[in-house]
Coordinates of C-alpha atoms in Angstrom, one line a residue:
Chain A
M25 CA 177.7 190.2 71.7
R26 CA 179.7 192.8 73.8
D27 CA 178.5 191.2 77.0
T28 CA 182.1 190.3 77.7
K29 CA 183.3 190.7 81.3
G30 CA 185.6 193.6 80.2
F31 CA 182.7 195.5 78.8
K32 CA 180.6 195.0 81.9
I33 CA 183.4 196.3 84.1
Y34 CA 183.9 199.3 81.8
R35 CA 180.1 200.0 81.9
A36 CA 180.0 199.8 85.7
V37 CA 182.9 202.2 86.1
V38 CA 181.4 204.7 83.7
L39 CA 178.0 204.5 85.3
V40 CA 179.4 205.0 88.8
V41 CA 181.8 207.8 88.0
L42 CA 179.4 209.8 85.8
G43 CA 176.5 209.0 88.0
L44 CA 178.3 210.5 91.0
F45 CA 179.4 213.5 88.9
V46 CA 175.8 214.1 87.9
L47 CA 174.1 213.2 91.2
V48 CA 176.4 214.9 93.9
P49 CA 175.4 218.5 93.0
L50 CA 171.8 217.5 92.8
Y51 CA 172.1 215.8 96.2
V52 CA 173.8 218.9 97.7
M53 CA 171.0 221.1 96.2
V54 CA 168.2 219.0 97.7
T55 CA 169.8 218.4 101.1
S56 CA 171.1 221.9 101.6
S57 CA 167.6 223.3 100.9
M58 CA 166.5 221.4 104.0
K59 CA 169.1 222.7 106.4
P60 CA 168.8 225.6 108.8
L61 CA 170.9 228.7 108.0
S62 CA 173.4 228.0 110.8
D63 CA 174.2 224.6 109.1
V64 CA 174.9 225.9 105.6
Q65 CA 177.0 228.7 107.2
G66 CA 179.2 226.2 109.0
A67 CA 181.3 223.3 107.8
F68 CA 179.7 221.2 105.1
T69 CA 177.9 218.0 106.2
W70 CA 176.6 215.3 103.9
W71 CA 173.5 214.6 106.0
P72 CA 171.4 217.5 107.5
S73 CA 171.6 217.3 111.3
N74 CA 168.4 219.3 111.7
L75 CA 166.0 218.5 108.8
T76 CA 163.7 221.5 108.2
L77 CA 161.5 222.7 105.5
D78 CA 161.7 226.3 106.7
P79 CA 163.9 227.5 103.7
F80 CA 161.0 226.6 101.4
V81 CA 158.8 229.0 103.4
D82 CA 161.3 231.7 104.1
M83 CA 162.5 232.0 100.6
W84 CA 159.3 233.7 99.5
R85 CA 159.8 236.5 102.1
T86 CA 163.6 237.1 101.8
V87 CA 163.2 237.9 98.1
P88 CA 160.0 238.7 96.2
L89 CA 160.3 235.3 94.6
A90 CA 156.6 235.0 93.7
R91 CA 156.9 238.1 91.6
Y92 CA 160.0 236.8 89.8
F93 CA 158.1 233.5 89.3
V94 CA 155.2 235.3 87.7
N95 CA 157.5 237.4 85.5
S96 CA 159.5 234.4 84.3
T97 CA 156.3 232.5 83.6
I98 CA 154.7 235.3 81.6
V99 CA 157.8 236.0 79.6
S100 CA 158.7 232.3 79.0
V101 CA 155.1 231.2 78.0
A102 CA 154.6 234.2 75.8
A103 CA 158.0 233.8 74.1
T104 CA 157.2 230.0 73.6
V105 CA 153.8 230.5 72.1
F106 CA 154.8 233.2 69.7
S107 CA 158.1 231.5 68.8
V108 CA 156.3 228.2 68.0
M109 CA 153.6 229.9 65.9
I110 CA 156.0 232.0 63.9
A111 CA 158.4 229.0 63.4
I112 CA 155.5 226.8 62.2
L113 CA 154.6 229.3 59.4
A114 CA 158.2 229.9 58.4
A115 CA 159.2 226.2 58.5
F116 CA 156.1 225.4 56.3
A117 CA 157.2 228.0 53.8
V118 CA 160.8 226.6 53.7
S119 CA 159.7 223.0 53.6
R120 CA 156.8 223.2 51.1
F121 CA 157.5 226.1 48.7
R122 CA 160.3 226.8 46.3
F123 CA 160.7 230.6 46.1
R124 CA 163.4 233.2 45.5
G125 CA 165.5 233.9 48.6
R126 CA 164.8 230.6 50.2
T127 CA 168.4 229.6 50.6
V128 CA 169.4 233.1 51.7
F129 CA 166.7 233.0 54.4
S130 CA 167.7 229.6 55.7
T131 CA 171.4 230.4 55.8
T132 CA 170.9 233.7 57.5
V133 CA 168.6 232.3 60.1
L134 CA 170.9 229.5 60.9
S135 CA 174.1 231.6 61.1
T136 CA 172.5 234.1 63.5
Q137 CA 172.2 231.2 65.9
M138 CA 175.9 230.7 66.1
F139 CA 176.8 234.2 67.2
P140 CA 177.1 234.9 70.9
G141 CA 174.3 236.9 72.5
V142 CA 176.7 239.5 73.9
L143 CA 177.2 240.6 70.3
F144 CA 173.6 241.7 70.0
L145 CA 173.2 242.9 73.6
L146 CA 174.7 246.4 73.3
P147 CA 173.2 247.4 70.0
L148 CA 169.8 245.9 70.9
F149 CA 169.9 247.9 74.2
L150 CA 170.5 251.1 72.2
I151 CA 167.9 250.3 69.6
F152 CA 165.4 249.7 72.4
V153 CA 166.4 253.0 74.0
N154 CA 165.9 254.7 70.6
I155 CA 162.5 253.1 70.0
N156 CA 161.5 254.4 73.5
N157 CA 162.7 257.9 72.6
S158 CA 161.0 258.1 69.3
T159 CA 157.7 256.3 69.9
G160 CA 157.4 256.2 73.7
L161 CA 157.2 252.4 73.6
Q162 CA 159.2 251.1 76.6
L163 CA 161.1 248.0 75.8
V164 CA 164.1 248.2 78.2
G165 CA 162.8 247.2 81.7
T166 CA 159.5 245.7 80.5
R167 CA 158.3 242.2 79.9
L168 CA 157.5 243.0 76.3
G169 CA 161.2 243.7 75.6
L170 CA 162.2 240.4 77.1
I171 CA 159.5 238.5 75.2
I172 CA 160.6 239.9 71.9
T173 CA 164.3 239.2 72.7
Y174 CA 163.6 235.6 73.9
L175 CA 161.3 234.5 71.1
T176 CA 164.0 235.2 68.5
F177 CA 166.6 233.2 70.5
S178 CA 164.7 230.0 69.9
L179 CA 163.3 230.9 66.5
P180 CA 166.3 230.0 64.3
F181 CA 166.6 226.5 65.9
S182 CA 162.8 226.0 65.9
I183 CA 162.5 226.9 62.2
W184 CA 165.4 224.6 61.3
M185 CA 164.1 221.7 63.3
L186 CA 160.5 222.1 62.2
A187 CA 161.4 222.4 58.6
G188 CA 163.3 219.1 59.0
Y189 CA 160.2 217.5 60.6
F190 CA 157.9 218.8 57.8
D191 CA 160.3 217.5 55.2
S192 CA 159.9 214.0 56.6
I193 CA 156.1 214.2 56.1
P194 CA 155.2 212.9 52.6
R195 CA 154.1 215.7 50.4
E196 CA 151.4 213.4 48.9
L197 CA 149.5 213.9 52.2
D198 CA 149.1 217.6 51.9
E199 CA 148.7 217.4 48.2
A200 CA 145.7 215.0 48.8
A201 CA 144.3 217.6 51.2
L202 CA 144.7 220.3 48.5
V203 CA 142.8 218.1 46.0
D204 CA 140.1 217.6 48.6
G205 CA 139.6 221.3 48.7
C206 CA 141.8 222.5 51.5
G207 CA 143.8 225.7 51.0
P208 CA 147.5 225.5 51.7
M209 CA 146.8 226.8 55.2
G210 CA 144.2 224.1 55.7
A211 CA 146.7 221.5 54.6
L212 CA 149.2 222.8 57.1
W213 CA 146.6 222.9 59.9
R214 CA 144.8 219.6 59.2
V215 CA 147.6 217.4 57.8
V216 CA 151.1 218.6 58.3
L217 CA 150.8 219.9 61.9
P218 CA 149.2 216.8 63.4
A219 CA 151.8 214.6 61.8
A220 CA 154.6 216.8 63.1
R221 CA 153.3 217.0 66.6
P222 CA 156.5 215.5 68.3
G223 CA 158.5 218.2 66.5
V224 CA 156.2 221.0 67.7
I225 CA 156.4 219.7 71.3
A226 CA 160.2 219.5 71.1
V227 CA 160.5 223.0 69.8
A228 CA 158.1 224.3 72.4
I229 CA 160.1 222.8 75.2
Y230 CA 163.3 224.1 73.8
S231 CA 161.9 227.6 73.6
F232 CA 160.6 227.5 77.1
M233 CA 163.8 226.2 78.5
T234 CA 165.8 228.9 76.7
A235 CA 163.6 231.7 78.0
W236 CA 163.4 230.2 81.6
G237 CA 167.1 229.8 81.9
E238 CA 168.3 233.0 80.1
V239 CA 170.7 235.2 82.2
L240 CA 172.5 237.7 80.0
F241 CA 169.6 239.7 78.6
A242 CA 167.7 239.4 81.8
S243 CA 170.5 241.0 83.7
V244 CA 170.6 244.1 81.5
M245 CA 167.1 244.4 80.2
T246 CA 165.2 244.1 83.5
T247 CA 164.4 246.4 86.4
E248 CA 163.1 245.4 89.8
A249 CA 159.5 245.3 88.5
N250 CA 160.0 242.8 85.7
R251 CA 163.0 240.9 87.1
T252 CA 163.0 237.2 86.2
L253 CA 164.1 234.2 88.3
S254 CA 167.6 234.0 86.6
V255 CA 168.5 237.4 88.0
G256 CA 166.2 237.4 91.0
L257 CA 167.9 234.5 92.7
R258 CA 171.1 236.5 93.1
Q259 CA 169.3 238.6 95.7
Y260 CA 169.6 236.0 98.3
S261 CA 173.2 237.2 98.7
T262 CA 173.1 240.3 100.8
Q263 CA 175.9 242.4 102.3
T264 CA 175.7 240.6 105.6
N265 CA 174.3 237.1 104.7
V266 CA 174.2 234.6 102.0
Y267 CA 171.1 232.5 102.5
W268 CA 172.4 229.3 100.9
N269 CA 169.7 227.1 102.1
Q270 CA 167.0 229.4 100.6
I271 CA 169.1 229.7 97.4
M272 CA 169.1 226.0 97.1
A273 CA 165.4 225.7 97.9
A274 CA 164.6 228.4 95.3
A275 CA 166.9 226.8 92.7
L276 CA 165.1 223.5 93.3
V277 CA 161.6 225.0 93.0
V278 CA 162.4 226.9 89.8
S279 CA 163.9 223.8 88.2
I280 CA 161.0 221.6 88.8
P281 CA 158.7 222.9 86.0
V282 CA 161.4 222.6 83.3
V283 CA 162.8 219.3 84.5
I284 CA 159.4 217.7 84.6
G285 CA 158.4 219.1 81.3
F286 CA 161.7 218.0 79.8
L287 CA 161.6 214.5 81.2
L288 CA 158.0 213.9 80.2
A289 CA 158.8 214.8 76.6
Q290 CA 162.4 213.8 76.4
R291 CA 161.8 211.2 73.8
H292 CA 160.5 213.8 71.3
F293 CA 163.1 216.3 72.5
V294 CA 166.1 214.0 72.1
A295 CA 165.0 212.9 68.7
G296 CA 164.5 216.5 67.6
V297 CA 167.7 218.0 68.9
T298 CA 169.8 215.2 67.6
A299 CA 168.1 214.8 64.2
G300 CA 169.9 217.8 62.8
A301 CA 173.3 216.8 64.1
V302 CA 173.0 213.2 63.0
K303 CA 171.6 213.7 59.5
Chain B
M16 CA 144.2 207.9 14.5
S17 CA 147.6 208.0 12.9
V18 CA 147.7 211.7 13.4
A19 CA 146.6 211.6 17.0
T20 CA 149.1 208.9 18.1
P21 CA 152.2 211.1 18.1
E22 CA 150.3 213.7 20.0
A23 CA 149.0 211.3 22.7
P24 CA 152.2 211.3 24.8
V25 CA 152.3 215.1 24.8
S26 CA 148.8 215.4 26.0
A27 CA 149.3 212.6 28.5
G28 CA 152.3 214.4 29.9
A29 CA 150.4 217.7 30.0
T30 CA 147.4 216.4 31.9
P31 CA 149.1 215.5 35.2
R32 CA 151.0 218.7 35.1
A33 CA 147.8 220.6 34.7
Q34 CA 146.3 218.7 37.5
K35 CA 149.2 219.4 39.8
K36 CA 148.7 223.1 39.0
R37 CA 145.3 223.0 40.5
G38 CA 146.9 222.4 43.9
P39 CA 148.9 225.2 45.4
D40 CA 149.3 227.1 42.1
R41 CA 145.6 227.4 41.4
R42 CA 145.7 231.0 42.4
P43 CA 149.1 232.0 41.1
G44 CA 149.0 235.5 42.6
L45 CA 148.4 234.3 46.2
S46 CA 150.6 231.3 45.7
R47 CA 153.6 233.3 44.7
K48 CA 153.1 235.7 47.6
L49 CA 152.2 233.0 50.2
P50 CA 155.7 231.8 51.2
Y51 CA 156.7 235.4 51.8
L52 CA 153.6 236.1 53.9
L53 CA 154.4 233.0 55.9
L54 CA 157.9 234.2 56.4
A55 CA 157.1 237.8 57.2
P56 CA 156.8 237.5 61.0
A57 CA 160.1 235.5 61.2
I58 CA 161.9 237.9 58.9
L59 CA 160.6 241.0 60.8
L60 CA 161.8 239.6 64.1
E61 CA 165.1 238.4 62.7
L62 CA 165.7 241.9 61.4
L63 CA 164.8 243.5 64.6
I64 CA 166.8 241.3 67.0
H65 CA 169.7 239.9 64.9
I66 CA 170.3 241.6 61.6
I67 CA 169.9 245.3 62.5
P68 CA 171.6 245.0 65.9
M69 CA 174.5 243.4 64.1
L70 CA 174.8 246.3 61.6
V71 CA 174.4 248.8 64.4
G72 CA 177.1 247.0 66.4
I73 CA 179.5 247.3 63.5
W74 CA 178.7 251.0 63.2
M75 CA 179.1 251.4 67.0
S76 CA 182.6 250.0 66.8
F77 CA 183.6 253.0 64.7
V78 CA 182.3 255.7 67.0
K79 CA 183.2 257.1 70.4
L80 CA 180.2 255.8 72.2
T81 CA 180.7 256.7 75.8
K82 CA 178.1 257.2 78.6
F83 CA 177.7 260.8 77.5
F84 CA 176.1 259.7 74.2
I85 CA 173.9 256.8 75.4
A86 CA 170.7 258.8 75.4
N87 CA 171.4 260.3 72.0
W88 CA 173.7 257.7 70.5
S89 CA 173.4 258.7 66.9
A90 CA 175.3 261.9 67.7
A91 CA 178.4 260.1 69.0
P92 CA 181.5 261.4 67.3
W93 CA 183.3 259.2 64.6
A94 CA 186.3 257.3 65.9
G95 CA 187.4 255.6 62.8
L96 CA 189.5 252.6 63.6
G97 CA 190.4 254.1 67.1
N98 CA 188.4 251.5 69.1
Y99 CA 190.1 248.7 67.2
Q100 CA 193.5 250.2 67.7
V101 CA 192.9 250.3 71.4
A102 CA 191.6 246.8 71.5
V103 CA 194.6 245.3 69.7
D104 CA 197.3 247.5 71.3
F105 CA 198.6 244.8 73.6
D106 CA 201.0 247.1 75.4
N107 CA 198.0 249.1 76.6
A108 CA 195.8 248.0 79.5
V109 CA 192.7 247.4 77.4
G110 CA 194.5 245.4 74.7
E111 CA 196.4 243.4 77.2
G112 CA 193.2 242.5 79.1
L113 CA 191.6 241.4 75.8
L114 CA 194.5 239.3 74.8
K115 CA 194.7 237.6 78.2
S116 CA 190.9 237.0 78.2
F117 CA 191.2 235.5 74.7
G118 CA 193.9 233.1 75.9
V119 CA 191.8 232.1 78.9
T120 CA 188.8 231.5 76.6
I121 CA 190.8 229.3 74.2
A122 CA 192.1 227.2 77.1
F123 CA 188.6 227.0 78.6
S124 CA 186.9 226.2 75.3
V125 CA 189.4 223.5 74.1
I126 CA 189.6 221.7 77.5
T127 CA 185.8 221.8 78.1
L128 CA 185.1 220.6 74.6
A129 CA 187.6 217.7 74.9
L130 CA 186.3 216.6 78.3
S131 CA 182.6 216.9 77.4
W132 CA 183.2 214.9 74.2
A133 CA 185.2 212.2 76.0
L134 CA 182.7 211.8 78.8
G135 CA 179.8 211.9 76.3
M136 CA 181.5 209.2 74.2
A137 CA 182.3 207.0 77.2
A138 CA 178.7 207.1 78.4
A139 CA 177.2 206.6 74.9
V140 CA 179.4 203.6 74.3
A141 CA 178.6 202.1 77.7
L142 CA 174.8 202.6 77.1
Q143 CA 174.8 201.3 73.5
P144 CA 173.9 197.7 74.2
A145 CA 170.5 197.5 75.9
F146 CA 170.5 196.5 79.6
K147 CA 168.0 196.6 82.4
G148 CA 167.7 200.2 83.7
R149 CA 169.3 201.8 80.7
S150 CA 166.4 204.3 80.2
I151 CA 166.6 205.3 83.9
V152 CA 170.3 206.0 83.7
R153 CA 169.8 207.9 80.4
T154 CA 167.1 210.1 82.0
L155 CA 169.3 210.7 85.1
F156 CA 172.2 211.8 82.8
L157 CA 169.8 214.3 81.2
V158 CA 168.9 216.1 84.3
P159 CA 171.9 218.6 84.4
Y160 CA 170.9 219.5 80.8
A161 CA 167.3 220.1 81.7
L162 CA 168.1 222.2 84.8
P163 CA 168.0 226.0 84.2
A164 CA 171.7 227.0 83.8
Y165 CA 171.7 229.3 86.8
A166 CA 170.2 226.7 89.2
G167 CA 173.0 224.3 88.4
I168 CA 175.8 226.9 88.5
L169 CA 174.5 228.3 91.8
T170 CA 174.7 224.9 93.3
W171 CA 178.3 224.5 92.1
N172 CA 179.0 228.0 93.5
F173 CA 177.8 226.7 96.9
M174 CA 179.9 223.5 96.6
L175 CA 183.0 225.5 95.7
Q176 CA 182.9 227.9 98.7
R177 CA 186.2 227.7 100.5
D178 CA 185.0 227.1 104.1
T179 CA 181.5 225.8 103.8
G180 CA 181.6 224.0 100.4
A181 CA 181.3 220.3 99.7
V182 CA 184.4 220.2 97.4
N183 CA 186.9 221.3 100.1
H184 CA 185.1 219.1 102.6
V185 CA 185.9 216.1 100.4
L186 CA 189.4 217.1 99.5
V187 CA 190.5 218.3 102.9
D188 CA 188.3 216.7 105.5
N189 CA 187.5 213.3 103.9
L190 CA 190.6 212.6 101.8
G191 CA 193.2 214.8 103.5
L192 CA 194.8 215.7 100.2
T193 CA 195.8 219.2 101.4
S194 CA 195.9 220.8 104.9
D195 CA 195.0 224.4 103.8
R196 CA 191.7 224.9 102.1
P197 CA 192.2 226.1 98.6
F198 CA 190.1 228.9 97.0
W199 CA 188.1 227.8 94.0
L200 CA 186.3 231.0 93.0
I201 CA 189.2 233.4 93.1
G202 CA 192.8 233.1 92.1
G203 CA 194.3 230.6 89.7
N204 CA 191.9 227.7 90.5
A205 CA 189.0 229.7 88.9
L206 CA 189.6 228.2 85.5
I207 CA 189.5 224.7 86.9
S208 CA 186.1 225.5 88.5
L209 CA 184.8 227.0 85.3
I210 CA 185.7 224.0 83.3
T211 CA 184.2 221.6 85.8
V212 CA 180.9 223.4 85.9
A213 CA 180.8 223.8 82.1
V214 CA 181.6 220.1 81.6
W215 CA 178.9 219.1 84.1
K216 CA 176.4 220.9 82.1
L217 CA 177.6 220.2 78.5
W218 CA 178.8 216.6 78.5
T219 CA 175.2 215.5 78.5
F220 CA 174.6 217.2 75.1
A221 CA 177.6 215.3 73.7
F222 CA 176.1 212.1 75.2
L223 CA 172.7 212.7 73.7
T224 CA 174.0 213.4 70.2
L225 CA 176.6 210.5 70.2
M226 CA 174.0 208.1 71.5
A227 CA 171.6 209.0 68.7
G228 CA 174.5 208.5 66.3
L229 CA 175.3 205.1 67.8
Q230 CA 171.7 203.9 67.3
S231 CA 172.2 203.9 63.6
I232 CA 175.1 201.4 63.6
P233 CA 173.6 197.9 63.1
N234 CA 174.5 195.3 65.7
D235 CA 175.7 192.7 63.3
V236 CA 178.7 194.8 62.3
Y237 CA 180.0 194.4 65.9
E238 CA 179.1 190.7 65.9
A239 CA 181.0 190.2 62.7
A240 CA 184.0 192.1 64.1
S241 CA 184.0 190.0 67.3
V242 CA 183.8 186.8 65.4
D243 CA 186.9 188.0 63.5
G244 CA 188.6 188.4 66.9
A245 CA 188.5 192.2 67.2
G246 CA 188.5 193.4 70.8
L247 CA 186.3 196.1 72.3
V248 CA 189.0 198.8 71.7
R249 CA 189.5 197.8 68.1
Q250 CA 185.8 197.7 67.5
W251 CA 185.5 201.2 68.9
R252 CA 188.5 202.4 66.8
H253 CA 187.4 200.8 63.5
I254 CA 183.6 200.7 63.7
T255 CA 182.3 203.2 66.2
L256 CA 184.6 206.1 65.6
P257 CA 184.4 206.1 61.8
S258 CA 180.6 205.7 61.8
L259 CA 180.2 208.6 64.1
R260 CA 182.3 210.9 61.9
P261 CA 179.4 213.0 60.5
V262 CA 178.0 213.4 64.0
N263 CA 181.3 214.3 65.4
L264 CA 182.0 217.0 62.8
V265 CA 178.8 218.8 63.8
L266 CA 179.2 218.1 67.5
V267 CA 182.7 219.5 67.8
L268 CA 181.8 222.7 66.0
V269 CA 178.7 223.3 68.1
L270 CA 180.5 222.6 71.3
F271 CA 183.3 224.9 70.3
L272 CA 180.9 227.8 69.4
W273 CA 178.9 227.2 72.7
T274 CA 181.9 227.1 75.0
F275 CA 183.6 230.0 73.3
S276 CA 180.6 232.2 73.7
D277 CA 179.6 230.9 77.2
F278 CA 178.4 233.8 79.3
N279 CA 176.2 232.1 82.0
T280 CA 178.9 230.0 83.6
P281 CA 181.4 232.8 84.5
Y282 CA 178.6 235.3 85.2
V283 CA 176.7 233.2 87.7
L284 CA 179.7 231.4 89.1
F285 CA 181.8 234.5 89.9
G286 CA 179.3 237.4 90.0
T287 CA 180.7 240.7 88.7
G288 CA 184.1 240.4 90.5
Q289 CA 185.6 237.8 88.1
P290 CA 189.0 236.4 88.8
P291 CA 191.5 237.0 85.9
A292 CA 192.0 233.2 85.6
G293 CA 188.3 232.8 84.7
D294 CA 187.8 235.9 82.6
L295 CA 186.0 234.5 79.5
I296 CA 185.8 236.7 76.5
T297 CA 182.0 237.3 76.4
F298 CA 182.1 238.2 80.1
H299 CA 185.1 240.4 79.4
I300 CA 183.2 242.3 76.7
Y301 CA 180.2 242.6 79.0
N302 CA 182.3 244.1 81.7
A303 CA 184.2 246.4 79.4
S304 CA 180.9 247.7 78.1
F305 CA 178.6 247.9 81.1
L306 CA 181.1 248.7 83.9
T307 CA 182.9 251.4 82.1
W308 CA 180.0 252.4 79.8
N309 CA 182.4 252.4 76.9
F310 CA 180.1 250.9 74.3
G311 CA 182.3 251.8 71.3
S312 CA 185.2 249.8 72.7
G313 CA 182.9 246.9 73.6
A314 CA 181.5 246.9 70.1
A315 CA 184.9 246.8 68.5
M316 CA 185.8 243.7 70.7
S317 CA 182.5 242.1 69.7
V318 CA 183.2 242.6 66.0
L319 CA 186.7 241.1 66.5
L320 CA 185.1 238.1 68.3
L321 CA 182.6 237.7 65.5
I322 CA 185.4 237.8 62.8
F323 CA 187.4 235.2 64.8
L324 CA 184.4 232.8 65.1
M325 CA 183.5 233.2 61.4
I326 CA 187.1 232.4 60.4
V327 CA 187.3 229.4 62.7
T328 CA 183.9 228.1 61.5
G329 CA 184.8 228.7 57.8
A330 CA 188.1 227.0 58.1
Y331 CA 186.6 224.1 60.0
L332 CA 183.9 223.6 57.4
I333 CA 186.4 223.7 54.6
V334 CA 188.9 221.3 56.2
T335 CA 186.3 218.8 57.4
G336 CA 184.3 219.1 54.1
R337 CA 187.4 218.3 52.0
R338 CA 188.4 215.4 54.2
S339 CA 185.1 213.7 54.2
R340 CA 184.9 214.1 50.4
R341 CA 188.3 212.3 50.1
A342 CA 187.3 209.6 52.5

């Protein structure tokens, strides 16, 4: 069916147009990262006249990129690990227990996800300042503050998605584990979690991507010492020069970990992200 | 025997119930507390990051919270509805700016949503029947979504530079459409640039979601339709679109909420010197708060934005809910 000539033409047009739309910026990113500075400061060319890998070397010196890389990695990995652990516990409770306040919890968690981050930014900033004043615990301008902030960004989505995954696992499985002498936590650990592994992977990727790409809170809550990549990359623009070739090289390098992770696990991810929308 | 018989169903019914109780409810004290223990970390964090800040934000919108009170903000003087009056006084510079930004945001949001949906739909339909290389194309289409937002937006920023960018190179040098090189990041074209970049990043999500929705439509429905002589357009109109209705309802709302609260695109694309034509509302609130350090005013704008989003979401859910029940 649908292998008519008309459909094939339509498909070819869509693939070419959208393929170009997607690919051209990626092509510009990759090729510009291999041009000398004089080339990216002059008229644009599709093909680099002097192919060079210098931007990939120079970018580490122009800006303390390595430090930003370390900061982003620590913050994103920590936020991902905590977010996934907390989401697993909460999703298990929502999926397997009937308790007072269950609906209130689910609704509240879901609705916080729809509000823009700028709404929480100012109050959170002040709360962090206050915590610092009263307890001496520094949250503004530290990695800890960012980790706490980021792990809640992905939390609502993770809880929602994992609860859906857990629901799809037959209850008879963990009831059998309970009969065999496992406690509820044993049933979660030995039966439910292994069966929900794709969901856990998807949630982990989502959390990592969210933290790695976050801009708003990173721009307000960081200082030079704990700056992450999303803000640090701006520093290639100085008063006198914009190092476009190094910006493109850095953008390429910081994208590689997430893109590879995403593409490796895209099957789980796509299934997970769309499950909620489709159901 | 005759006495025991009527009792038999009762005890038979009681036995499995008692057995079930031996599961999670064997230790009733722990079992009743357990869900709350499991939820405790999530509740604590939600309180700290979302719920309490929201309440503090509402309180902030009622006080004169200027830079003099940042360090000791609980001492800020009460402003009543003052911050709100300033925000909605459209003859005043602050109110006028907010109103303009709101208009820009509506335009940005609606156009970006429509284009992302249309491109996502076009691609999902094109990729619905299996063909050689389909998974490669699908993976390729996913790359803009996987890329960190700022990496993609920085690339677009480079492409939209007036003298050295790829966009003007194509328009002016390759195609010769205009002789003078237009500005894309300042002036009136800024909104076009914003929409292009946002669509580049977002249409993939629409594509993903719609494609998942299309997988659930059985092939023989289309076969039956083409036997009956329905063309591709009619098949799309009468099979694809109605089947995707539940997906579309969620997708449109999510895309609207995302585009309306987009911060990354204007912030990375324009830096802090945003052109009025690309002054999206979240960015406007950010600037109003952090450039002038007038947090009370920024908070009042945030609460207005929140109320607007809640009204739109509520109205949308009521309207679509009612319609799908009728259908």
